[in-house]
Amino acid sequence: MTEVRTRFPPSPTGYLHIGGARTAIFNWLFTQKAGGKLILRIEDTDEERSSEESIQGIIESLKWLGVTWDEGPYFQSQFIDEHVAAAQRLLESGHAYKCFCTKEALEEKREEARKKKADLQYDGTCRNLTPGEIKDKEAAGVPYTIRLKVPRGEGFVSFEDIVYGIIEKRFEDIEDFVIVRSNGRPLYVLSNAVDDIRDRITHVIRGQDGLANTPKQILIYKALGAPIPRFAHMSLTLDPKKAKISKRTHGELVAVHFYREHGFLPWAFVNFLALLGWSTPDSREIFSKEELIEAFSLEALGRANAVFDVKKDDPKFFTDPKAISINTHYLRSISVEELEPYIKEELKKGGIWDPDFEGSKRDWFLRTVDLIRSRCHVTTDFVPVGRPYFSEDYPIDPKALKKNILKHEGLKEWFPILADRMQAIETFSVEETERVAREMAEELEVKAGILINGMRTAITGLVKGPGMFDVLIAIGQHRVVERLRKAVTLFE
Ligand code: GLU
């Protein structure tokens, strides 16, 4: 059996976006499962639009996602001579011909055809030039393009797409298309096919927008006598308004690096992207890496376009709710040790990282992360949610202040008493702190909730959070007492 060889060939004209990442992930999953090789090939022949910065950005995003490749990166621009040589071979074997028609002449003919509502295809003027005619034009220095000689007559190009099934295109609907421009530069349709032949690609897995090139490329393969790979064209990724996801329309919101910066865990994001246009019969949502590779198949890719719910205008969500729910799942269920490096990065960015968190305070740090992750959806949440634990500088939410503190005048007197009693506790535990708080509420004949909520806001600045007595233990006796004493100033 021949080894499976796939490729991911991004054009480096910007960042890696959701659609590109999804293509890379499907190629990667398929290749991993087949035990094959994935080739990273940068299609950088558009000199004006390609940039080194984009190449580095794409590679960085792939690495972050954990999408690995086995060969490359290769660069299309280094193989231009090879693409032209292939066209030369096609000329020699009679599968292509030189076309000396000028742009003006072609445009004139097209204009006429348009008027007559006739076929706009190239009419084949140069297809049957005699060797003598060709020689004369060459001698006169007439510039020429190279066109593929598409078979004529009844037949058609036909192939079985793994996703879309049998696809047929009649020869008569394919014009003799240009493969090399008059300036000697190969066209993309040729370069892409020649690269796939050289890289011995067995499966071309790409976006549905590549489908327009496929019949032409199959003709090129045949003319060059190369084996034809299998094709799997994936449905497109659309936004909820059915617009194609693109840099132009959606900006940073569809960039992979945006999700990295906004606190997504790489595997959670891969898991989410894999579900855009692919599913298992039981609609399962959570997969480990091994499970996803095992479960994946190209045959299960859907033909319907996938929808990525860009929450452009909704400040409540900043992205697809499913992406957030999958991320939340991982963030709360992987081991804290696995989570640790991501939190460290965020706390550093937020200016509240303390090297002791990975030194003498590490056990406490991990326990605290474990406690507060029940309130977090993305790793960036650990900065606002973690501030009262990891820093002395935490804001008091004005709404919480009003609701939990200012509404209850009595707290002004009760906070200092509570502080004394918390200080007096010998073993500062969940049970002891709770007993003290409840006893005091009983003595004062106030609802325990008033004391507890007041404490929450005084000690964390927030209106909600994990179980209050767990919070007290995480913050620690000394700081709890200090913050309760300081709380009287909140009434000023
Ligand atoms: N460079 C093309 C793109 O980024 C890839 C097309 C292909 O996979 O053949 O869309």
Short mmCIF file of C-alpha atoms and ligand atoms in Angstrom, two decimals:
data_model
loop_
_atom_site.label_atom_id
_atom_site.label_comp_id
_atom_site.label_asym_id
_atom_site.label_seq_id
_atom_site.Cartn_x
_atom_site.Cartn_y
_atom_site.Cartn_z
CA MET A 1 0.00 0.00 0.00
CA THR A 2 1.26 3.46 -0.82
CA GLU A 3 1.94 5.76 2.05
CA VAL A 4 -0.65 8.48 2.64
CA ARG A 5 0.80 11.90 1.88
CA THR A 6 -1.16 15.09 2.43
CA ARG A 7 -0.34 18.76 2.34
CA PHE A 8 -1.35 22.02 3.92
CA PRO A 9 -0.42 24.82 1.51
CA PRO A 10 -1.38 28.21 2.99
CA SER A 11 -0.90 31.43 1.06
CA PRO A 12 1.05 33.68 3.43
CA THR A 13 -1.02 36.81 2.93
CA GLY A 14 -2.13 37.28 6.54
CA TYR A 15 -2.65 35.42 9.77
CA LEU A 16 -3.90 31.83 10.03
CA HIS A 17 -7.68 32.08 10.33
CA ILE A 18 -10.38 29.71 11.51
CA GLY A 19 -10.97 28.31 8.02
CA GLY A 20 -7.30 27.65 7.35
CA ALA A 21 -6.79 26.14 10.79
CA ARG A 22 -9.73 23.82 10.21
CA THR A 23 -8.24 22.68 6.88
CA ALA A 24 -4.89 22.08 8.57
CA ILE A 25 -6.56 20.15 11.41
CA PHE A 26 -8.56 17.88 9.09
CA ASN A 27 -5.43 17.14 7.06
CA TRP A 28 -3.51 16.44 10.23
CA LEU A 29 -6.17 14.18 11.78
CA PHE A 30 -6.55 12.19 8.58
CA THR A 31 -2.79 11.82 8.18
CA GLN A 32 -2.20 10.86 11.81
CA LYS A 33 -4.85 8.19 11.60
CA ALA A 34 -3.41 6.81 8.36
CA GLY A 35 0.14 6.90 9.71
CA GLY A 36 1.10 9.09 6.75
CA LYS A 37 3.05 12.28 6.20
CA LEU A 38 1.75 15.84 6.21
CA ILE A 39 3.69 18.36 4.15
CA LEU A 40 3.66 22.07 4.94
CA ARG A 41 4.04 24.02 1.76
CA ILE A 42 3.95 27.79 1.66
CA GLU A 43 2.31 29.09 -1.52
CA ASP A 44 4.23 32.31 -1.67
CA THR A 45 4.24 33.03 -5.39
CA ASP A 46 2.12 36.16 -5.04
CA GLU A 47 5.09 38.35 -4.21
CA GLU A 48 3.08 41.44 -3.57
CA ARG A 49 0.75 39.92 -1.03
CA SER A 50 3.06 37.39 0.65
CA SER A 51 5.12 38.36 3.66
CA GLU A 52 7.69 36.83 5.98
CA GLU A 53 5.68 38.05 8.94
CA SER A 54 2.67 36.11 7.73
CA ILE A 55 4.75 32.94 7.25
CA GLN A 56 6.06 33.19 10.82
CA GLY A 57 2.56 33.90 12.15
CA ILE A 58 1.06 30.88 10.39
CA ILE A 59 3.82 28.59 11.64
CA GLU A 60 3.44 29.90 15.17
CA SER A 61 -0.32 29.36 15.12
CA LEU A 62 0.08 25.80 13.81
CA LYS A 63 2.60 25.07 16.55
CA TRP A 64 0.31 26.52 19.18
CA LEU A 65 -2.55 24.33 17.97
CA GLY A 66 -0.24 21.32 18.09
CA VAL A 67 -0.71 20.55 14.40
CA THR A 68 2.54 18.85 13.46
CA TRP A 69 3.91 18.26 9.97
CA ASP A 70 6.46 15.80 8.70
CA GLU A 71 8.07 17.66 5.81
CA GLY A 72 8.64 21.28 5.00
CA PRO A 73 7.99 24.07 5.10
CA TYR A 74 8.66 24.02 1.38
CA PHE A 75 8.25 27.23 -0.56
CA GLN A 76 6.41 27.29 -3.85
CA SER A 77 8.50 30.21 -5.09
CA GLN A 78 11.57 27.95 -5.15
CA PHE A 79 10.00 25.65 -7.70
CA ILE A 80 8.95 28.07 -10.41
CA ASP A 81 11.52 26.70 -12.85
CA GLU A 82 10.12 23.26 -12.24
CA HIS A 83 6.58 24.48 -13.00
CA VAL A 84 7.74 26.04 -16.26
CA ALA A 85 9.70 22.89 -17.15
CA ALA A 86 6.51 20.88 -16.71
CA ALA A 87 4.76 23.18 -19.16
CA GLN A 88 7.67 22.72 -21.53
CA ARG A 89 7.24 18.95 -21.31
CA LEU A 90 3.55 19.39 -22.09
CA LEU A 91 4.45 21.41 -25.18
CA GLU A 92 6.82 18.68 -26.32
CA SER A 93 4.33 15.89 -25.76
CA GLY A 94 1.64 17.82 -27.64
CA HIS A 95 -0.56 18.34 -24.55
CA ALA A 96 -0.09 22.08 -24.66
CA TYR A 97 0.50 24.73 -27.26
CA LYS A 98 1.83 28.23 -27.63
CA CYS A 99 -0.83 30.87 -28.04
CA PHE A 100 0.25 34.05 -29.80
CA CYS A 101 -3.10 35.82 -29.56
CA THR A 102 -2.70 39.29 -28.12
CA LYS A 103 -4.67 40.47 -25.13
CA GLU A 104 -6.44 42.98 -27.36
CA ALA A 105 -7.43 40.37 -29.91
CA LEU A 106 -8.76 38.09 -27.16
CA GLU A 107 -10.70 40.91 -25.56
CA GLU A 108 -12.22 41.89 -28.89
CA LYS A 109 -13.40 38.36 -29.54
CA ARG A 110 -14.84 38.10 -26.07
CA GLU A 111 -16.67 41.37 -26.53
CA GLU A 112 -18.19 40.10 -29.75
CA ALA A 113 -19.21 36.83 -28.15
CA ARG A 114 -20.77 38.74 -25.29
CA LYS A 115 -22.86 40.74 -27.74
CA LYS A 116 -24.02 37.60 -29.46
CA LYS A 117 -24.53 35.92 -26.07
CA ALA A 118 -22.22 33.22 -27.41
CA ASP A 119 -19.60 31.11 -25.68
CA LEU A 120 -16.87 33.24 -24.04
CA GLN A 121 -14.26 30.49 -24.16
CA TYR A 122 -11.02 30.82 -26.03
CA ASP A 123 -11.79 29.80 -29.62
CA GLY A 124 -8.65 27.74 -30.17
CA THR A 125 -7.13 29.98 -32.85
CA CYS A 126 -3.59 28.86 -32.03
CA ARG A 127 -4.43 25.26 -31.25
CA ASN A 128 -3.75 24.08 -34.74
CA LEU A 129 -0.99 26.35 -35.95
CA THR A 130 1.41 24.54 -38.27
CA PRO A 131 5.05 24.14 -37.20
CA GLY A 132 5.93 26.68 -39.87
CA GLU A 133 3.49 29.27 -38.55
CA ILE A 134 4.82 28.79 -35.04
CA LYS A 135 8.39 29.20 -36.22
CA ASP A 136 7.58 32.41 -38.05
CA LYS A 137 5.88 33.97 -35.04
CA GLU A 138 8.72 32.99 -32.79
CA ALA A 139 11.23 34.42 -35.23
CA ALA A 140 9.26 37.65 -35.25
CA GLY A 141 9.42 37.72 -31.44
CA VAL A 142 5.65 37.59 -30.91
CA PRO A 143 5.02 36.95 -27.20
CA TYR A 144 3.02 33.87 -26.31
CA THR A 145 1.24 32.15 -23.46
CA ILE A 146 1.10 28.38 -23.05
CA ARG A 147 -2.32 26.77 -23.03
CA LEU A 148 -3.30 23.27 -22.11
CA LYS A 149 -4.86 21.35 -25.00
CA VAL A 150 -8.10 20.21 -23.40
CA PRO A 151 -9.48 17.09 -25.09
CA ARG A 152 -12.37 17.88 -27.41
CA GLY A 153 -15.51 15.88 -28.18
CA GLU A 154 -18.17 14.27 -26.07
CA GLY A 155 -16.15 13.23 -23.04
CA PHE A 156 -15.77 14.71 -19.59
CA VAL A 157 -13.41 14.89 -16.66
CA SER A 158 -14.81 12.84 -13.85
CA PHE A 159 -13.63 12.09 -10.33
CA GLU A 160 -15.06 10.92 -7.07
CA ASP A 161 -14.71 13.51 -4.36
CA ILE A 162 -14.65 11.95 -0.91
CA VAL A 163 -17.12 14.54 0.37
CA TYR A 164 -19.15 15.60 -2.67
CA GLY A 165 -19.25 12.30 -4.55
CA ILE A 166 -18.94 11.89 -8.31
CA ILE A 167 -18.19 15.15 -10.06
CA GLU A 168 -18.21 15.45 -13.82
CA LYS A 169 -17.27 18.34 -16.02
CA ARG A 170 -17.72 18.20 -19.78
CA PHE A 171 -14.65 18.88 -21.90
CA GLU A 172 -16.66 21.41 -23.86
CA ASP A 173 -17.14 23.44 -20.67
CA ILE A 174 -13.40 23.73 -20.12
CA GLU A 175 -11.50 26.10 -22.36
CA ASP A 176 -7.89 25.62 -23.34
CA PHE A 177 -6.69 27.41 -20.22
CA VAL A 178 -3.43 29.27 -19.86
CA ILE A 179 -0.76 27.53 -17.77
CA VAL A 180 2.13 29.94 -18.42
CA ARG A 181 1.71 33.69 -18.92
CA SER A 182 3.40 35.62 -21.72
CA ASN A 183 5.92 36.90 -19.16
CA GLY A 184 7.00 33.32 -18.52
CA ARG A 185 5.35 32.99 -15.09
CA PRO A 186 3.38 29.81 -14.42
CA LEU A 187 -0.26 30.06 -13.34
CA TYR A 188 -1.33 28.93 -9.92
CA VAL A 189 -3.41 26.05 -11.26
CA LEU A 190 -0.25 24.57 -12.80
CA SER A 191 2.14 25.32 -9.94
CA ASN A 192 -0.19 23.81 -7.35
CA ALA A 193 -0.62 20.59 -9.37
CA VAL A 194 3.08 20.27 -10.17
CA ASP A 195 3.94 20.71 -6.48
CA ASP A 196 1.43 18.04 -5.52
CA ILE A 197 2.95 15.67 -8.09
CA ARG A 198 6.51 16.31 -6.88
CA ASP A 199 5.45 15.89 -3.24
CA ARG A 200 3.66 12.64 -4.19
CA ILE A 201 0.44 13.82 -2.55
CA THR A 202 -2.11 11.04 -2.31
CA HIS A 203 -4.99 13.05 -0.77
CA VAL A 204 -5.82 16.66 -1.51
CA ILE A 205 -7.98 17.88 1.37
CA ARG A 206 -8.93 21.49 0.83
CA GLY A 207 -11.74 24.02 0.91
CA GLN A 208 -14.67 23.72 -1.43
CA ASP A 209 -13.44 26.83 -3.22
CA GLY A 210 -10.64 24.66 -4.64
CA LEU A 211 -13.22 22.60 -6.51
CA ALA A 212 -13.20 25.00 -9.47
CA ASN A 213 -9.56 24.09 -10.15
CA THR A 214 -9.89 20.35 -9.74
CA PRO A 215 -11.04 19.28 -13.24
CA LYS A 216 -8.31 21.41 -14.81
CA GLN A 217 -5.74 19.97 -12.45
CA ILE A 218 -6.84 16.44 -13.24
CA LEU A 219 -6.22 17.23 -16.92
CA ILE A 220 -2.74 18.44 -16.00
CA TYR A 221 -2.04 15.28 -14.01
CA LYS A 222 -3.17 13.14 -16.91
CA ALA A 223 -1.19 15.10 -19.47
CA LEU A 224 1.92 14.76 -17.32
CA GLY A 225 1.28 11.05 -16.85
CA ALA A 226 1.11 11.43 -13.07
CA PRO A 227 -1.15 9.39 -10.77
CA ILE A 228 -4.24 11.35 -9.73
CA PRO A 229 -4.67 11.88 -5.98
CA ARG A 230 -7.96 11.51 -4.14
CA PHE A 231 -9.76 14.76 -3.48
CA ALA A 232 -11.81 15.76 -0.46
CA HIS A 233 -13.29 19.23 -0.65
CA MET A 234 -14.54 20.56 2.64
CA SER A 235 -17.60 22.72 3.08
CA LEU A 236 -16.93 26.38 3.77
CA THR A 237 -16.99 28.11 7.12
CA LEU A 238 -19.62 30.83 7.25
CA ASP A 239 -20.70 33.36 9.83
CA PRO A 240 -24.31 33.32 11.13
CA LYS A 241 -25.30 35.72 8.35
CA LYS A 242 -23.96 33.21 5.83
CA ALA A 243 -21.00 35.33 4.82
CA LYS A 244 -17.76 33.47 4.25
CA ILE A 245 -15.40 33.81 7.19
CA SER A 246 -12.65 36.11 6.06
CA LYS A 247 -10.01 38.48 7.27
CA ARG A 248 -11.65 41.27 5.37
CA THR A 249 -15.08 40.90 6.94
CA HIS A 250 -14.23 39.67 10.41
CA GLY A 251 -10.76 41.01 11.12
CA GLU A 252 -8.99 39.66 14.18
CA LEU A 253 -12.08 37.80 15.39
CA VAL A 254 -11.29 34.93 13.06
CA ALA A 255 -7.53 34.83 13.63
CA VAL A 256 -6.12 31.84 15.51
CA HIS A 257 -3.81 34.13 17.51
CA PHE A 258 -6.89 36.03 18.76
CA TYR A 259 -8.05 32.86 20.57
CA ARG A 260 -4.63 32.27 21.98
CA GLU A 261 -4.57 35.83 23.33
CA HIS A 262 -8.10 35.49 24.69
CA GLY A 263 -7.37 32.54 26.90
CA PHE A 264 -8.23 29.47 24.88
CA LEU A 265 -6.43 26.23 25.59
CA PRO A 266 -4.95 24.93 22.35
CA TRP A 267 -6.47 21.47 22.52
CA ALA A 268 -9.90 22.85 23.42
CA PHE A 269 -9.71 25.03 20.36
CA VAL A 270 -8.66 22.15 18.11
CA ASN A 271 -11.50 20.07 19.53
CA PHE A 272 -13.92 22.90 18.76
CA LEU A 273 -12.62 23.49 15.21
CA ALA A 274 -12.81 19.78 14.42
CA LEU A 275 -16.56 19.98 15.00
CA LEU A 276 -17.01 22.62 12.30
CA GLY A 277 -18.43 20.46 9.55
CA TRP A 278 -17.50 17.11 11.03
CA SER A 279 -19.37 14.98 13.56
CA THR A 280 -19.79 11.47 14.84
CA PRO A 281 -23.21 9.77 14.68
CA ASP A 282 -23.67 10.29 18.42
CA SER A 283 -22.84 14.02 18.14
CA ARG A 284 -20.15 13.68 20.72
CA GLU A 285 -18.40 16.92 21.58
CA ILE A 286 -15.38 16.20 23.75
CA PHE A 287 -12.44 14.20 22.40
CA SER A 288 -8.93 13.68 23.63
CA LYS A 289 -6.26 13.87 20.94
CA GLU A 290 -6.10 10.09 20.60
CA GLU A 291 -9.88 9.81 20.51
CA LEU A 292 -10.23 12.48 17.87
CA ILE A 293 -7.63 10.87 15.60
CA GLU A 294 -9.32 7.52 16.07
CA ALA A 295 -12.83 8.85 15.41
CA PHE A 296 -11.99 11.08 12.46
CA SER A 297 -12.82 10.20 8.89
CA LEU A 298 -13.11 12.26 5.71
CA GLU A 299 -16.26 10.37 4.77
CA ALA A 300 -18.00 11.90 7.79
CA LEU A 301 -17.34 15.47 6.65
CA GLY A 302 -20.61 17.23 5.98
CA ARG A 303 -21.51 18.87 2.69
CA ALA A 304 -23.45 21.66 4.39
CA ASN A 305 -21.42 24.72 5.18
CA ALA A 306 -20.20 24.99 8.75
CA VAL A 307 -21.23 27.99 10.81
CA PHE A 308 -18.83 29.78 13.08
CA ASP A 309 -20.78 32.07 15.35
CA VAL A 310 -18.67 35.23 15.32
CA LYS A 311 -20.18 37.32 18.08
CA LYS A 312 -19.25 40.54 16.43
CA ASP A 313 -21.94 42.74 17.84
CA ASP A 314 -22.67 41.04 21.13
CA PRO A 315 -20.53 42.30 24.01
CA LYS A 316 -21.65 39.41 26.25
CA PHE A 317 -19.84 36.81 24.22
CA PHE A 318 -16.78 37.52 22.21
CA THR A 319 -17.01 34.35 20.20
CA ASP A 320 -18.96 31.21 19.40
CA PRO A 321 -20.68 29.99 22.62
CA LYS A 322 -19.75 26.43 21.75
CA ALA A 323 -16.08 27.38 21.57
CA ILE A 324 -16.41 28.88 25.03
CA SER A 325 -18.29 25.91 26.46
CA ILE A 326 -15.71 23.43 25.14
CA ASN A 327 -12.89 25.57 26.50
CA THR A 328 -14.65 25.82 29.86
CA HIS A 329 -14.96 22.06 29.97
CA TYR A 330 -11.22 21.55 29.51
CA LEU A 331 -10.23 24.41 31.77
CA ARG A 332 -12.19 22.87 34.64
CA SER A 333 -11.33 19.22 34.05
CA ILE A 334 -7.66 18.93 33.12
CA SER A 335 -5.16 18.66 35.97
CA VAL A 336 -4.13 21.91 37.64
CA GLU A 337 -0.54 21.06 36.79
CA GLU A 338 -1.46 21.05 33.11
CA LEU A 339 -3.22 24.35 33.53
CA GLU A 340 -0.41 25.93 35.52
CA PRO A 341 1.78 27.25 32.64
CA TYR A 342 -1.19 28.98 31.00
CA ILE A 343 -2.23 30.66 34.24
CA LYS A 344 1.32 31.72 34.91
CA GLU A 345 1.44 33.40 31.50
CA GLU A 346 -1.82 35.24 32.16
CA LEU A 347 -0.87 36.39 35.66
CA LYS A 348 2.41 37.65 34.28
CA LYS A 349 0.58 39.62 31.62
CA GLY A 350 -1.81 40.90 34.28
CA GLY A 351 1.08 42.02 36.48
CA ILE A 352 0.12 39.80 39.44
CA TRP A 353 2.59 36.94 39.08
CA ASP A 354 4.82 36.16 42.03
CA PRO A 355 7.74 33.74 41.49
CA ASP A 356 6.89 32.15 44.86
CA PHE A 357 3.78 30.74 43.15
CA GLU A 358 6.05 28.18 41.58
CA GLY A 359 8.32 28.03 44.63
CA SER A 360 7.39 28.02 48.29
CA LYS A 361 3.72 28.86 47.61
CA ARG A 362 3.17 26.38 44.81
CA ASP A 363 0.84 24.01 46.70
CA TRP A 364 -1.29 26.89 47.84
CA PHE A 365 -1.24 28.38 44.35
CA LEU A 366 -2.45 25.18 42.70
CA ARG A 367 -5.18 24.70 45.31
CA THR A 368 -6.36 28.23 44.72
CA VAL A 369 -6.36 27.80 40.94
CA ASP A 370 -8.43 24.67 41.47
CA LEU A 371 -10.87 26.59 43.67
CA ILE A 372 -11.42 29.53 41.38
CA ARG A 373 -11.45 27.77 38.05
CA SER A 374 -15.11 26.97 38.66
CA ARG A 375 -15.64 30.68 37.93
CA CYS A 376 -13.48 30.85 34.80
CA HIS A 377 -14.18 30.12 31.13
CA VAL A 378 -10.92 31.23 29.52
CA THR A 379 -7.47 31.49 31.06
CA THR A 380 -7.60 35.30 30.88
CA ASP A 381 -10.44 35.14 33.46
CA PHE A 382 -7.86 34.14 36.06
CA VAL A 383 -6.62 37.71 36.25
CA PRO A 384 -9.86 39.42 37.37
CA VAL A 385 -11.13 36.37 39.25
CA GLY A 386 -7.75 35.64 40.84
CA ARG A 387 -6.77 39.19 41.81
CA PRO A 388 -8.06 39.05 45.43
CA TYR A 389 -6.09 35.85 45.96
CA PHE A 390 -2.89 36.64 44.09
CA SER A 391 -2.60 40.33 44.83
CA GLU A 392 -3.44 42.92 47.49
CA ASP A 393 -4.59 45.26 44.81
CA TYR A 394 -8.10 44.19 43.87
CA PRO A 395 -10.97 46.48 42.90
CA ILE A 396 -14.30 46.60 44.72
CA ASP A 397 -17.13 46.12 42.28
CA PRO A 398 -19.46 49.12 42.84
CA LYS A 399 -22.57 47.00 42.37
CA ALA A 400 -21.36 44.47 44.91
CA LEU A 401 -20.50 47.27 47.31
CA LYS A 402 -23.98 48.70 47.10
CA LYS A 403 -25.81 45.41 47.33
CA ASN A 404 -23.71 43.52 49.86
CA ILE A 405 -22.29 46.28 52.05
CA LEU A 406 -23.82 49.74 51.86
CA LYS A 407 -27.36 48.38 52.11
CA HIS A 408 -26.53 46.95 55.55
CA GLU A 409 -25.42 49.78 57.85
CA GLY A 410 -24.81 47.32 60.70
CA LEU A 411 -21.84 45.82 58.91
CA LYS A 412 -19.85 48.90 59.83
CA GLU A 413 -19.87 47.68 63.45
CA TRP A 414 -19.90 44.00 62.69
CA PHE A 415 -16.81 43.86 60.46
CA PRO A 416 -14.37 44.72 63.30
CA ILE A 417 -16.00 42.15 65.59
CA LEU A 418 -15.85 39.56 62.86
CA ALA A 419 -12.21 40.44 62.32
CA ASP A 420 -11.43 39.83 66.01
CA ARG A 421 -13.22 36.52 66.03
CA MET A 422 -11.55 35.33 62.83
CA GLN A 423 -8.21 36.28 64.34
CA ALA A 424 -8.97 34.29 67.47
CA ILE A 425 -9.58 31.05 65.58
CA GLU A 426 -6.85 28.56 66.36
CA THR A 427 -7.23 26.23 63.41
CA PHE A 428 -8.33 28.37 60.52
CA SER A 429 -10.51 25.85 58.68
CA VAL A 430 -13.70 25.81 56.62
CA GLU A 431 -15.62 24.37 59.57
CA GLU A 432 -14.27 26.81 62.14
CA THR A 433 -14.75 29.93 60.05
CA GLU A 434 -18.25 28.87 59.19
CA ARG A 435 -19.09 28.15 62.83
CA VAL A 436 -17.78 31.56 63.90
CA ALA A 437 -19.73 33.42 61.23
CA ARG A 438 -22.97 31.61 61.89
CA GLU A 439 -22.72 31.96 65.66
CA MET A 440 -22.17 35.64 65.31
CA ALA A 441 -25.17 36.02 62.99
CA GLU A 442 -27.30 34.21 65.55
CA GLU A 443 -26.10 36.43 68.37
CA LEU A 444 -26.83 39.52 66.37
CA GLU A 445 -30.08 38.11 65.10
CA VAL A 446 -29.27 38.90 61.50
CA LYS A 447 -29.37 36.57 58.56
CA ALA A 448 -26.07 34.74 58.14
CA GLY A 449 -26.25 35.62 54.45
CA ILE A 450 -25.81 39.30 55.25
CA LEU A 451 -22.57 38.66 57.09
CA ILE A 452 -21.36 36.16 54.54
CA ASN A 453 -22.11 38.30 51.49
CA GLY A 454 -20.67 41.34 53.19
CA MET A 455 -17.50 39.41 53.91
CA ARG A 456 -17.34 38.24 50.32
CA THR A 457 -17.37 41.74 48.94
CA ALA A 458 -15.04 43.11 51.62
CA ILE A 459 -12.53 40.32 51.08
CA THR A 460 -12.74 39.75 47.31
CA GLY A 461 -14.46 42.87 45.98
CA LEU A 462 -16.86 40.63 44.09
CA VAL A 463 -20.55 39.83 44.28
CA LYS A 464 -20.21 36.11 43.63
CA GLY A 465 -17.60 33.42 43.92
CA PRO A 466 -16.81 29.94 45.18
CA GLY A 467 -18.05 28.81 48.61
CA MET A 468 -17.22 31.66 50.98
CA PHE A 469 -15.49 29.56 53.62
CA ASP A 470 -13.29 27.92 51.00
CA VAL A 471 -12.46 31.42 49.84
CA LEU A 472 -11.47 32.45 53.39
CA ILE A 473 -9.09 29.54 53.67
CA ALA A 474 -7.57 30.31 50.28
CA ILE A 475 -7.04 33.97 51.17
CA GLY A 476 -5.64 32.99 54.56
CA GLN A 477 -6.31 34.06 58.14
CA HIS A 478 -3.93 37.00 58.24
CA ARG A 479 -5.24 38.62 55.08
CA VAL A 480 -8.88 37.90 55.96
CA VAL A 481 -8.48 39.69 59.28
CA GLU A 482 -6.67 42.59 57.68
CA ARG A 483 -9.28 43.02 54.96
CA LEU A 484 -12.16 42.83 57.43
CA ARG A 485 -10.56 45.55 59.55
CA LYS A 486 -10.06 47.72 56.51
CA ALA A 487 -13.65 47.18 55.40
CA VAL A 488 -15.05 49.96 57.57
CA THR A 489 -13.45 52.42 55.15
CA LEU A 490 -15.81 51.15 52.49
CA PHE A 491 -18.58 53.13 54.11
CA GLU A 492 -16.75 56.42 53.67
N1 GLU B 1 -3.00 28.27 -1.13
C1 GLU B 1 -4.35 27.84 -1.25
C2 GLU B 1 -5.15 28.53 -0.17
O1 GLU B 1 -4.57 29.02 0.79
C3 GLU B 1 -4.46 26.35 -1.12
C4 GLU B 1 -5.24 25.68 -2.19
C5 GLU B 1 -5.07 24.16 -2.19
O2 GLU B 1 -5.13 23.55 -1.10
O3 GLU B 1 -4.91 23.57 -3.25
O4 GLU B 1 -6.34 28.62 -0.29
#
